[in-house]
Structures are given as structure tokens and as C-alpha cells.
Short mmCIF file of C-alpha atoms in Angstrom, two decimals:
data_model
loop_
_atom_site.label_atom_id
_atom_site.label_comp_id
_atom_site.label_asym_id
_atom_site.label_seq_id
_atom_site.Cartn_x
_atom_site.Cartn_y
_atom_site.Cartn_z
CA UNK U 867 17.41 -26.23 -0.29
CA UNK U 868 18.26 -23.25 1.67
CA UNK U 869 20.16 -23.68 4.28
CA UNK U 870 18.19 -23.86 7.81
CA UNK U 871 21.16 -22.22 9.48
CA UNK U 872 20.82 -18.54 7.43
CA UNK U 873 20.21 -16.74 10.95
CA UNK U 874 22.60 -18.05 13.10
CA UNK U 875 25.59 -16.23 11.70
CA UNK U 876 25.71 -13.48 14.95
CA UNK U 877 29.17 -12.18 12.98
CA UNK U 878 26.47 -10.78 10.27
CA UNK U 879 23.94 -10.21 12.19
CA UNK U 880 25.46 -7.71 15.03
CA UNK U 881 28.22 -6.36 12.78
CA UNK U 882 26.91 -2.83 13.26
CA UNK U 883 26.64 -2.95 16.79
CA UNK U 884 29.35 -1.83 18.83
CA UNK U 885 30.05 -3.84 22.62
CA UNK U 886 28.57 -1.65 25.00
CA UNK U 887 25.13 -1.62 22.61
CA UNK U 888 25.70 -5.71 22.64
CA UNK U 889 25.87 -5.55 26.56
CA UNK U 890 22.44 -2.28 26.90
CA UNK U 891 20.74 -5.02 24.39
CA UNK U 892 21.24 -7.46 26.86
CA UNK U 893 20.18 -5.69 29.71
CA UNK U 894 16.99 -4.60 28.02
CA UNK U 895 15.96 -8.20 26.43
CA UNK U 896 16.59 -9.74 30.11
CA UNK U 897 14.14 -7.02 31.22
CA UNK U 898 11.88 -7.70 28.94
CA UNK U 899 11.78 -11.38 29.54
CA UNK U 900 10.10 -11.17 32.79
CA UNK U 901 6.64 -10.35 32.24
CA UNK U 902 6.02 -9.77 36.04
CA UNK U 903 8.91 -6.47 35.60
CA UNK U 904 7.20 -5.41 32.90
CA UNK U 905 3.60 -4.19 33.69
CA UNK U 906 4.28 -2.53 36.72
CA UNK U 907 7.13 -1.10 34.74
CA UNK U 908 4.65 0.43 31.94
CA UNK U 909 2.54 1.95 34.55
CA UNK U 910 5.22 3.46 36.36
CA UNK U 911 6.63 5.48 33.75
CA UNK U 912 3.50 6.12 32.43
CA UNK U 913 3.29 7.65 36.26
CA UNK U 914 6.39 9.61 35.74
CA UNK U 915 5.84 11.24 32.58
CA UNK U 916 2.36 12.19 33.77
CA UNK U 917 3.55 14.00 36.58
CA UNK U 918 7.08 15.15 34.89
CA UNK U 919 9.37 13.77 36.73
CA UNK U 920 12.80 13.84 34.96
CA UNK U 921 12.79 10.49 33.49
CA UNK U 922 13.47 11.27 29.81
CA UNK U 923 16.90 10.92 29.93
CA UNK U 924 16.88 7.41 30.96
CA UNK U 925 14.01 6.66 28.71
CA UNK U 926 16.27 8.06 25.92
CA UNK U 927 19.71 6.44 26.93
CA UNK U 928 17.40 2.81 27.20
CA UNK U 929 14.78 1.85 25.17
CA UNK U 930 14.41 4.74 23.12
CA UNK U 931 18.29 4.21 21.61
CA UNK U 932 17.28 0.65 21.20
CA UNK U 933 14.49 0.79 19.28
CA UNK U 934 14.44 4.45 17.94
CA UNK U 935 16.74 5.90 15.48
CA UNK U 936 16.83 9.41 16.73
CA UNK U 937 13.97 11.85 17.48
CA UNK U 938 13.90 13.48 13.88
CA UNK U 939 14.81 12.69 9.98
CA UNK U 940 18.14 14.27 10.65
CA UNK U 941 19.18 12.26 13.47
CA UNK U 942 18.45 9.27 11.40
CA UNK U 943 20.67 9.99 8.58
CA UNK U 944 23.59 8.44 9.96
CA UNK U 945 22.09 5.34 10.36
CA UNK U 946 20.00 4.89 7.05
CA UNK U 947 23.32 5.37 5.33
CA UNK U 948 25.45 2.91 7.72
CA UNK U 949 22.69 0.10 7.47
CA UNK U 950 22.54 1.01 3.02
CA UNK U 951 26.95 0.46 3.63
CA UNK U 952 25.32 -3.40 4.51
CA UNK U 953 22.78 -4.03 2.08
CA UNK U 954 19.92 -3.17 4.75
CA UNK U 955 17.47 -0.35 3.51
CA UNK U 956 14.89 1.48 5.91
CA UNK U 957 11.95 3.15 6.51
CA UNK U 958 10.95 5.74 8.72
CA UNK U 959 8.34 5.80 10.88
CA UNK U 960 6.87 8.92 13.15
CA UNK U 961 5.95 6.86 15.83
CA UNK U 962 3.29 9.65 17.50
CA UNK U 963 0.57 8.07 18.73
CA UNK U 964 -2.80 8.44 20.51
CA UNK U 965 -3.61 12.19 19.62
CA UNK U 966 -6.99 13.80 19.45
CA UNK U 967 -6.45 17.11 18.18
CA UNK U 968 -7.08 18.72 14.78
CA UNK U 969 -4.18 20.27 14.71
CA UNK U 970 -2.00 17.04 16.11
CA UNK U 971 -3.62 15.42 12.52
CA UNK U 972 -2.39 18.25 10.35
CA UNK U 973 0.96 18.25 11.88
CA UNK U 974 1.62 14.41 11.33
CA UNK U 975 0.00 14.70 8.15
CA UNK U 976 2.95 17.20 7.05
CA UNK U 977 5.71 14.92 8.52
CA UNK U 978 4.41 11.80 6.66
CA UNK U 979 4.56 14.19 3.14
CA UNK U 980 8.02 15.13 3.87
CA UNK U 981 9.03 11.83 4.30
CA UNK U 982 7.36 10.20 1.31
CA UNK U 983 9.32 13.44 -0.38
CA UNK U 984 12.67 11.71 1.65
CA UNK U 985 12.10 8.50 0.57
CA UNK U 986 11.82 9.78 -2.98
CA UNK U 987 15.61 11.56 -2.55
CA UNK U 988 16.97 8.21 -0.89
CA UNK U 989 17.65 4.99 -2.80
CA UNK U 990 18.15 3.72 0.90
CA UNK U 991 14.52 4.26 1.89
CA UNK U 992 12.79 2.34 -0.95
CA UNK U 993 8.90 2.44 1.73
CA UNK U 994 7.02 5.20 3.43
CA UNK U 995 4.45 4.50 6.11
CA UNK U 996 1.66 5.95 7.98
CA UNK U 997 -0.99 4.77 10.95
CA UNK U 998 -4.09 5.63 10.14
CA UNK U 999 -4.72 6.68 13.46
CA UNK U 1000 -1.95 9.24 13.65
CA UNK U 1001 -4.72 10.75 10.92
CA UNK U 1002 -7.93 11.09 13.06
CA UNK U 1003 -9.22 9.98 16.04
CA UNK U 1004 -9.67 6.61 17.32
CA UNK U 1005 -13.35 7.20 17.95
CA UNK U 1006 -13.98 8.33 14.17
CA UNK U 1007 -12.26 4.87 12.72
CA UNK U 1008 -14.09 2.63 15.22
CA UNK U 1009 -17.64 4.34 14.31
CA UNK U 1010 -16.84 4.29 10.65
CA UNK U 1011 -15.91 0.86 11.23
CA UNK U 1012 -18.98 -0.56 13.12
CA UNK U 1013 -21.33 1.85 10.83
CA UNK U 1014 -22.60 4.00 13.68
CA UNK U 1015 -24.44 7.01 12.49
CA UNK U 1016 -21.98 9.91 12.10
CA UNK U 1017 -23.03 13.17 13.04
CA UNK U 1018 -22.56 16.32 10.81
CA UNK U 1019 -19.82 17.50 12.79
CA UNK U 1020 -18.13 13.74 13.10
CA UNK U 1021 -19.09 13.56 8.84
CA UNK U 1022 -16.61 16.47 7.87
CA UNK U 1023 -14.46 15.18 10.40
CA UNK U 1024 -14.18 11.48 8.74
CA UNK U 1025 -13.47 13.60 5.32
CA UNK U 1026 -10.64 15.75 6.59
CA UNK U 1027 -9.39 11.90 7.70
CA UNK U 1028 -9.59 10.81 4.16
CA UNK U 1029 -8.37 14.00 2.93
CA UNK U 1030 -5.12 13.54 4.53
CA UNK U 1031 -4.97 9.48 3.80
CA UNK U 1032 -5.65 10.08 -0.23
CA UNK U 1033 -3.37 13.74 0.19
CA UNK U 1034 -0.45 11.04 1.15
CA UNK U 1035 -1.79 8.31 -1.32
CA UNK U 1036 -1.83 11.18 -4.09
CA UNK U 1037 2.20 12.39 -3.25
CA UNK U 1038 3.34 8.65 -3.28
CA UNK U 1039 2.00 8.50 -7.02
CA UNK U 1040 3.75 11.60 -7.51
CA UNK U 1041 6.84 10.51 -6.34
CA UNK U 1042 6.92 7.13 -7.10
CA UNK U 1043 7.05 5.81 -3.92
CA UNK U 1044 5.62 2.56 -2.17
CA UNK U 1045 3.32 3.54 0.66
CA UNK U 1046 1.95 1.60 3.50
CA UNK U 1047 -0.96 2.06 6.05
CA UNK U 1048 -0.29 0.53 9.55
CA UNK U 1049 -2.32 -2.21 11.02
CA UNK U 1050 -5.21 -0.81 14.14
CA UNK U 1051 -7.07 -2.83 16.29
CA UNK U 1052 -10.02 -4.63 14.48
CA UNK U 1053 -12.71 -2.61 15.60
CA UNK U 1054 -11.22 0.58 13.91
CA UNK U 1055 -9.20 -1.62 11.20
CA UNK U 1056 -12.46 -2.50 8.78
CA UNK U 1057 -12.87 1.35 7.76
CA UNK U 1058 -8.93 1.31 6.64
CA UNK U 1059 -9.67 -1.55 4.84
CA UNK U 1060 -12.17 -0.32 2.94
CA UNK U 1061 -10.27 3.36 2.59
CA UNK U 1062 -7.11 1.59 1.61
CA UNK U 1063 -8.86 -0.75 -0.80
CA UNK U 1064 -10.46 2.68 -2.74
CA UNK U 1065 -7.12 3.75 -2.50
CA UNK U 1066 -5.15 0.74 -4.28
CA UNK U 1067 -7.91 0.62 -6.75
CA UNK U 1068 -7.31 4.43 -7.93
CA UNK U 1069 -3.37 4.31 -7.11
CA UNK U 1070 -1.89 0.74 -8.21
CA UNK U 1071 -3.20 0.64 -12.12
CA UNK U 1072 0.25 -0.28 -13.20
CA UNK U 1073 1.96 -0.85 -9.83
CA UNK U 1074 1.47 -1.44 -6.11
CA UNK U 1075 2.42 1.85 -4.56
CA UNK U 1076 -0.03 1.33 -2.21
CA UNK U 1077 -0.15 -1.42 0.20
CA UNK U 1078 -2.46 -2.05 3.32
CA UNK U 1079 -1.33 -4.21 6.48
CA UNK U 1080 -3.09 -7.80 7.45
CA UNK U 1081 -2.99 -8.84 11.01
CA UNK U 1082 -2.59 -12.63 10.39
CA UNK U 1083 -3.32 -13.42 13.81
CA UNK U 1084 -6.78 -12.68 12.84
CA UNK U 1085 -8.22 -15.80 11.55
CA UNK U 1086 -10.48 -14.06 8.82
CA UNK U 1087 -7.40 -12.42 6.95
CA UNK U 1088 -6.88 -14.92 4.25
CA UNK U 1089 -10.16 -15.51 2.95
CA UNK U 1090 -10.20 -11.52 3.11
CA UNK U 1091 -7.07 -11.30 1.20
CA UNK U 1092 -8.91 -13.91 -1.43
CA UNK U 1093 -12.03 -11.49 -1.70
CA UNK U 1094 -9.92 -8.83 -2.64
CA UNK U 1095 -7.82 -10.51 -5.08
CA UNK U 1096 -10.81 -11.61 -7.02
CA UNK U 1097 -11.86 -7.87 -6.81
CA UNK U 1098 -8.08 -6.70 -7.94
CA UNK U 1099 -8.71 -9.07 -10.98
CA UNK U 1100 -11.98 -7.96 -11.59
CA UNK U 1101 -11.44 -3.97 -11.44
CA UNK U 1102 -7.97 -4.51 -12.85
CA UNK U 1103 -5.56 -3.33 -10.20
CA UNK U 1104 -2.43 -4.48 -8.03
CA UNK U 1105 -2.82 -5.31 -4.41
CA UNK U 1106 0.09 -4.49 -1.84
CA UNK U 1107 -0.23 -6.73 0.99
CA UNK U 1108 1.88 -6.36 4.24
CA UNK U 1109 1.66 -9.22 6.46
CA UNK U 1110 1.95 -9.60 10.03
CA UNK U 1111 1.59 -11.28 12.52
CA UNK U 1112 -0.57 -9.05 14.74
CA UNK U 1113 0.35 -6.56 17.50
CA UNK U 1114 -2.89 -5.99 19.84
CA UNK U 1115 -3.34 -9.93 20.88
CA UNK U 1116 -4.08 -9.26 24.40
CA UNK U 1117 -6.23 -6.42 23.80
CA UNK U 1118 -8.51 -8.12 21.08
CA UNK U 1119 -8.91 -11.24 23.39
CA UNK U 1120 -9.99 -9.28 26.12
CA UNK U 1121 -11.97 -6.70 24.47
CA UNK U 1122 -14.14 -9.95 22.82
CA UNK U 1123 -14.38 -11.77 25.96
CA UNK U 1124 -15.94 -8.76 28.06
CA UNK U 1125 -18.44 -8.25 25.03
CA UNK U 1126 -19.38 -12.14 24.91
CA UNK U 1127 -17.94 -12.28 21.61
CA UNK U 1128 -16.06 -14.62 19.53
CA UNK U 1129 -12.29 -13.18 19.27
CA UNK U 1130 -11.17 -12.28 16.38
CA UNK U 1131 -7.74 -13.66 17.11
CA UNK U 1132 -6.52 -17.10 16.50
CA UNK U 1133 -7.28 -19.36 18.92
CA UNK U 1134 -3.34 -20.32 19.60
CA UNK U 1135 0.12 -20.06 18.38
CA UNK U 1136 -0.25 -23.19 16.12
CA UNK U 1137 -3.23 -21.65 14.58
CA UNK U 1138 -1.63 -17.94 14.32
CA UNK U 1139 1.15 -19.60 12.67
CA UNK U 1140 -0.87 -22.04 10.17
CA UNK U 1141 -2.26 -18.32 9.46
CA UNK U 1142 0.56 -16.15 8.49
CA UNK U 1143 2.27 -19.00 6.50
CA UNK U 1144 -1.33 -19.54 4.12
CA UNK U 1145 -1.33 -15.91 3.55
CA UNK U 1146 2.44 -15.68 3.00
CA UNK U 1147 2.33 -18.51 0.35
CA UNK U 1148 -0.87 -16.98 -1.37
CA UNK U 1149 0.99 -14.01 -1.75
CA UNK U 1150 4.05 -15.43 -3.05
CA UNK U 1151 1.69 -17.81 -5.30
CA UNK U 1152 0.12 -14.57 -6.84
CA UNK U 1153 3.38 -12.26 -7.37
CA UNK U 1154 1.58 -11.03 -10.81
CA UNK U 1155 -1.02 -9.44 -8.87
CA UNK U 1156 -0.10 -9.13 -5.07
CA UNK U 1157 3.54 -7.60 -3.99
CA UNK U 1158 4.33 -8.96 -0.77
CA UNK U 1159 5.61 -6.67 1.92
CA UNK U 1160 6.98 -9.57 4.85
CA UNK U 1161 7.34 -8.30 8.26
CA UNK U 1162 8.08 -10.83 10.73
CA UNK U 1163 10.46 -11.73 13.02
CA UNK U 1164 10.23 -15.48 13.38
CA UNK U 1165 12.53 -17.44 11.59
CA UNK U 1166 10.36 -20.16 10.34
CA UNK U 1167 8.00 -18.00 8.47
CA UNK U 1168 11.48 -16.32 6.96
CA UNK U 1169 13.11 -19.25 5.99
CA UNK U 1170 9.64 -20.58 4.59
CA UNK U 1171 9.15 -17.77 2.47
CA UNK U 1172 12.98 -18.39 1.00
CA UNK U 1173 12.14 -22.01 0.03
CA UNK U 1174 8.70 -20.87 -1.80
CA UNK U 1175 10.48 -17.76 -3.75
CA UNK U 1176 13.42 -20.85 -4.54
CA UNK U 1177 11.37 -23.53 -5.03
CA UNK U 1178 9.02 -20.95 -7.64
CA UNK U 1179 12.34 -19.47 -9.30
CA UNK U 1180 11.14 -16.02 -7.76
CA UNK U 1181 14.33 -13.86 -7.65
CA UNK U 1182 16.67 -12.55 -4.67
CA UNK U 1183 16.10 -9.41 -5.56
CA UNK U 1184 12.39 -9.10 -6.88
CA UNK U 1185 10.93 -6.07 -6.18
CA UNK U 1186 7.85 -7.69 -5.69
CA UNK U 1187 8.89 -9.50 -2.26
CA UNK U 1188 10.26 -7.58 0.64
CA UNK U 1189 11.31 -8.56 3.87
CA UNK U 1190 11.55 -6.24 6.95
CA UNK U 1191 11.96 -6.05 10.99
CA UNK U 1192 11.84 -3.79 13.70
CA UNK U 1193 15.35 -1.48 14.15
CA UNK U 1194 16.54 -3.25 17.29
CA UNK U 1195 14.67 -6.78 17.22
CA UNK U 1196 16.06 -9.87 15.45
CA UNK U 1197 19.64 -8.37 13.87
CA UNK U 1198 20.05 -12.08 12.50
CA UNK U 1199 17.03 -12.34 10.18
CA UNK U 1200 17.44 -8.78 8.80
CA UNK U 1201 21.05 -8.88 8.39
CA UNK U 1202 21.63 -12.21 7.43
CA UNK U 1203 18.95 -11.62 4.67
CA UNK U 1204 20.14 -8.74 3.21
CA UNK U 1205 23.70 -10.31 3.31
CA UNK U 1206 22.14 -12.88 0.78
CA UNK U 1207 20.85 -10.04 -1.34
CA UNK U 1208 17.39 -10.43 -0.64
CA UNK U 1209 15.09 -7.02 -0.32
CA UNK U 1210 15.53 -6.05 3.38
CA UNK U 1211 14.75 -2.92 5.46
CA UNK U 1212 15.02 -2.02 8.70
CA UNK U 1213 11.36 -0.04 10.05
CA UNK U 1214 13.30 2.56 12.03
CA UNK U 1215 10.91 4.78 14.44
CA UNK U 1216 11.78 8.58 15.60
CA UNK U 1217 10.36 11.24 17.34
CA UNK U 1218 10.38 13.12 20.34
CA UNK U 1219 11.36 11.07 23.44
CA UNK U 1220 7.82 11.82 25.21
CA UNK U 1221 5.25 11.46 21.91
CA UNK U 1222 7.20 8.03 21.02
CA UNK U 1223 6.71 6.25 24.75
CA UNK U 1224 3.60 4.64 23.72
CA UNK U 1225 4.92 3.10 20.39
CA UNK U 1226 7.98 1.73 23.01
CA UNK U 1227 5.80 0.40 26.01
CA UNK U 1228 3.70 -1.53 23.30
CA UNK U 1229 7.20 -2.86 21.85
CA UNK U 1230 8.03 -4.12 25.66
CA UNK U 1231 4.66 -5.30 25.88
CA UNK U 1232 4.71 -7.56 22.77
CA UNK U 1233 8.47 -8.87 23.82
CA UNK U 1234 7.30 -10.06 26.71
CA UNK U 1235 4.24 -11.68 25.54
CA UNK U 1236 5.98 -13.58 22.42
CA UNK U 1237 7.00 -16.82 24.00
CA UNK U 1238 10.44 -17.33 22.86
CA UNK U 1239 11.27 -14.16 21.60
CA UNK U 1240 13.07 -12.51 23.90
CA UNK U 1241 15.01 -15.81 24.89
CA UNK U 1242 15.99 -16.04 21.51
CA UNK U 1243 17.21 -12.52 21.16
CA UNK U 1244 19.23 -13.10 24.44
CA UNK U 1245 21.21 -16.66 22.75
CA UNK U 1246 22.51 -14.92 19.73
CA UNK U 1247 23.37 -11.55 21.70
CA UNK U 1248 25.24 -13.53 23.99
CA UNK U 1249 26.44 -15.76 21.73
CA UNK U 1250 28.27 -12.52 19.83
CA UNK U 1251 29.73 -11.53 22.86
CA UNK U 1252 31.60 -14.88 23.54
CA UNK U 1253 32.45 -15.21 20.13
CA UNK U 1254 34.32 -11.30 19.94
CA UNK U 1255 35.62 -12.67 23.23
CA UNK U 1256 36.82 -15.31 21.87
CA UNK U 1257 38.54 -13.23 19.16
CA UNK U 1258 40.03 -11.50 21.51
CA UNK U 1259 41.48 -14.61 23.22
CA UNK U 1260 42.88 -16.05 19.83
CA UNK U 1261 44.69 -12.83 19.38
CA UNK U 1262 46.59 -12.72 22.23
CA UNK U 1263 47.89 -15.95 21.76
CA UNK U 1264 49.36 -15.50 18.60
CA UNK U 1265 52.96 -15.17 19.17
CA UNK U 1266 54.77 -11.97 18.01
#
């Protein structure tokens, strides 16, 4: 049986973090556990940035250090190669978001090459990633998506969008590198499944190189992920499944409730969890044709998925089964995991301060709407602090 107490071990889990980043962590998480700070918080610095006031180097010294790893490749070197000193690999992530221009699509198009080129260099970056709408405009997935008429114009537009999503699919072959499209909102996320589905059927033959994302807080996503095994099986190719729990829940529910609509969100918790664990175990069930990206941070659905790969002899180290979390959020699964020498990486965001605020007021959004999380977060940073006090205590004790 594993043992039920793998993430409590804070000496593991914040061994990279230094005091003062135990004590901003603490500041931020107690922030972020107050949901009435945080919405007027969002829309004041959105406020601020909009009219330029000088708020980027507080942004920067913050959240941003929390949650980003730097604002380019280069400024993330140091810590790719002091989490791979640990066991913990990573993956980069531009984190630009909400663009509508042309030229904004060509230009993250080229950073997502060059880092599926990195990842190829760096045993410690063993994923690369990509949102599909960092690729082309919101308004071009959801019409794909809901099968609205395209124009001409809005036709060679949706092209150039799969252009650049098979132009990235196409390099990852090349290099050998496992590739990953980011979950959207429902209502643009049916064209990527479709794309990404062409794309693992002409791109994981022999391998899955190519995986897509499922939002398990949708309640559909299983008996999706069963539809396309049996077409895997049938056309005779490997599916690469991350799973999530979901990161638009407020959103979704609303969205469906103003349009008199079912949502397409589970209905609770219970049922969001019930969710993610049926996928997780039909993936783990299925190893021969489904590698199974995991990228969650609660503990249950962790230390489920170590009984199943124990209880099923599936190996520590099978690159088949990966487990990941967000660079700054729960140190004492990601840690503590690849402590044990399970597959473990750190998703590590980066870019510049202004083009990354959206991807961080989302991440304060979602802390403060996870009941539990942030609580949780604040117990084990806390409880690191006492304990390196305590250290310190024992120390000076100890006679000469």
C-alpha cells in the first residue's frame, strides 16, 4: 500500500525554496484565500495596466516570481537545471494570451518551435506545450467549433491556424518530442479536439508525441475519451491524454445559465471528482494504447493514481505515466513524487511581465475558487517554517 502520508514531508517538498520565498508564498496564498480581495483586486490591476501606471514592478516582485520562471527561455535556465539537481523535470510554457493579430500568431508560433527545438537539447524538459488559442483567434475556434459558416476571408484564416498547429505537430516528430495542446473553454475546445485528434492519428503511429488536454470537470470527457480509444484501435494509433481537472468553471456555468442551457460542467465537487478519477483509471487501465499525462494538484487523485500503477505492476518510472503541477502550487505533491522516482515536471510559465497578467489573474482566480486549496497550501508552508525554526532552536541548544 502506498503510504497515505507521501505529501506531507514539507522538508522535500520546499527544499528549493529559500525563507523569504517561504514567507512572499505566504503572503500571496493568504491573499488569495479571500475571495472578496480578490476580484476587486483583478479589476484593479487590470485598471492599472490599462492606463500604465507603474505597477509592473510589483506585479513582477509578487505573483509573477511566484508563479513565473522568468520572462524568457534564458531566465529559466537556472531553474530547469536546479529543479533536474532534484529529480523534478519541466516544461515551458509562453503564457501570452488573448491576442488577435496575425502577426501576434506568427510570433508565438516561432517561440513554441524554438522551444520544442529546447526541449529536444534538454533531458530536463522531456514536454512542449502550446494553447491553441495563442494560434488564432478566439472567434475562429468558437465558429469552427459550433459549425458556423466561415467566410472566405475567416476560411484561409482557420488554415493559417492549422498551419501553425500541424507546423508544431510536424517539428515534434522531427525532434522527438512529446507535445501537448492546452485545454479552451468548451465552446472553442470541440474544433481542437477534432484538429488534435487528425493530428495524433498522422503523428503517434508508433508513439504518443502528441497529446490533447481533457477538462474532467466536464461530465462528457470520459465517454469522449472511450470514443476515441475505439477509434485509436480502429485506425491503429496512440492516444496522449492529459487530464485535468478544468480551469474555466465559473465561466462555463455562467455562460450555460444565461443561454438556458445545460452546463457542461459537473454538477459538484463530488461529481468533478468521481470524473477525473474514471478517466484517470481508464487511462492507466489502457497504458498499451493511451499515455497518461496527470496534471493535478489534489492529493487524492495523486495518491490514487500511485495505488492503480502499484496495484497493476506499472513502473515508477514508465514513460507512459507522467505527473505534473503548476511552478509555485503544491511543492509537496511534485516534490515528494519525484523524490520517489516517479515521472514529475514542473509546468513553468514565462514571458513578459505585461503579456503574462492574464495567465496570473486566472491562476488567482482558480486559488480562490478551489475550496481547500489555498488553506492547504498555507498548512504545509507554515508548517516548513516552524519546522526550519525549529532547527534552528535545536541548534542552539546543542552545547559546544
Amino acid at each position: 500500500m502506498i503510504n497515505k502520508k507521501i505529501f506531507n514531508n514539507t522538508a522535500t517538498a520546499f527544499r528549493l525554496k529559500s525563507d523569504l520565498e517561504l514567507k512572499r508564498a505566504i503572503l500571496l496564498f493568504s491573499v488569495m484565500g479571500k475571495p472578496f480581495l480578490i476580484k476587486p483586486g483583478i479589476a484593479l490591476t487590470k485598471f492599472a495596466l490599462k492606463a500604465k501606471l507603474p505597477v509592473q514592478p510589483l506585479i513582477k516582485n509578487t505573483i509573477f516570481d511566484q508563479f513565473c520562471g522568468g520572462t524568457s527561455i534564458d531566465d529559466c535556465k537556472p531553474i530547469i537545471r536546479e529543479m533536474d539537481d532534484v529529480n523534478m523535470s519541466s516544461i515551458l510554457d509562453y503564457s501570452v494570451e488573448g491576442k488577435e493579430e496575425e502577426e501576434e500568431f506568427d510570433s508565438a508560433f516561432k517561440v513554441k518551435k524554438e522551444l520544442i527545438a529546447f526541449a529536444s537539447e534538454e533531458s530536463e524538459v522531456p514536454f512542449a506545450i502550446f494553447k491553441p488559442t495563442a494560434l488564432g483567434r478566439f472567434e475562429i475556434w468558437h465558429k469552427v467549433s459550433s459549425h458556423i459558416s466561415l467566410s472566405e476571408k475567416e476560411t484561409a484564416e482557420w488554415d493559417r491556424v492549422k498551419e501553425r498547429v500541424e507546423g508544431l505537430c510536424v517539428e515534434a516528430k522531427k525532434f522527438n518530442v512529446r507535445l501537448y495542446a492546452d485545454a479552451e473553454e468548451s465552446w472553442m475546445q470541440g474544433a481542437a479536439d477534432d484538429l488534435m485528434e487528425e493530428m495524433m492519428r498522422k503523428y503517434n503511429q508508433d508513439q504518443a508525441l502528441i497529446f490533447n488536454t481533457f477538462q474532467c470537470y466536464r461530465w462528457d470527457r470520459l465517454d469522449y475519451l472511450k470514443e476515441l480509444h475505439q477509434t485509436a484501435q480502429k485506425d491503429n494509433f496512440k492516444i496522449g491524454a492529459k487530464i485535468v481537472r478544468g480551469a474555466y468553471m465559473e465561466k462555463e456555468n455562467k455562460r450555460a445559465k444565461k443561454r438556458g442551457k445545460k452546463s457542461p460542467i459537473c454538477r459538484n465537487k463530488e461529481a468533478t471528482d468521481v470524473s477525473f478519477n474514471s478517466v484517470l483509471a481508464y487511462c492507466l487501465d489502457h497504458l498499451d494504447d493511451i499515455s497518461v499525462f496527470i496534471g493535478t494538484h489534489n492529493e487524492m487523485s495523486n495518491y490514487l493514481a500511485l495505488q492503480i500503477m502499484e496495484d497493476q505492476n506499472i513502473a515508477k518510472d514508465d514513460p507512459r505515466v507522467w505527473f505534473s503541477q503548476l511552478y509555485g502550487m503544491s511543492d509537496q505533491i511534485s516534490y515528494n513524487l519525484a523524490g520517489k522516482g516517479y515521472n514529475t515536471a514542473k509546468l513553468v510559465p514565462f514571458g513578459p511581465v505585461t503579456d503574462v497578467v492574464p495567465y496570473l489573474l486566472r491562476r488567482a482566480e482558480e486559488n480562490s475558487s478551489v475550496e481547500g486549496q489555498t488553506n492547504r497550501e498555507l498548512v504545509l508552508l507554515n508548517g516548513e517554517i516552524d519546522r526550519r525554526n525549529g532547527e534552528v532552536q535545536n541548534k542552539e541548544q546543542v552545547p559546544a
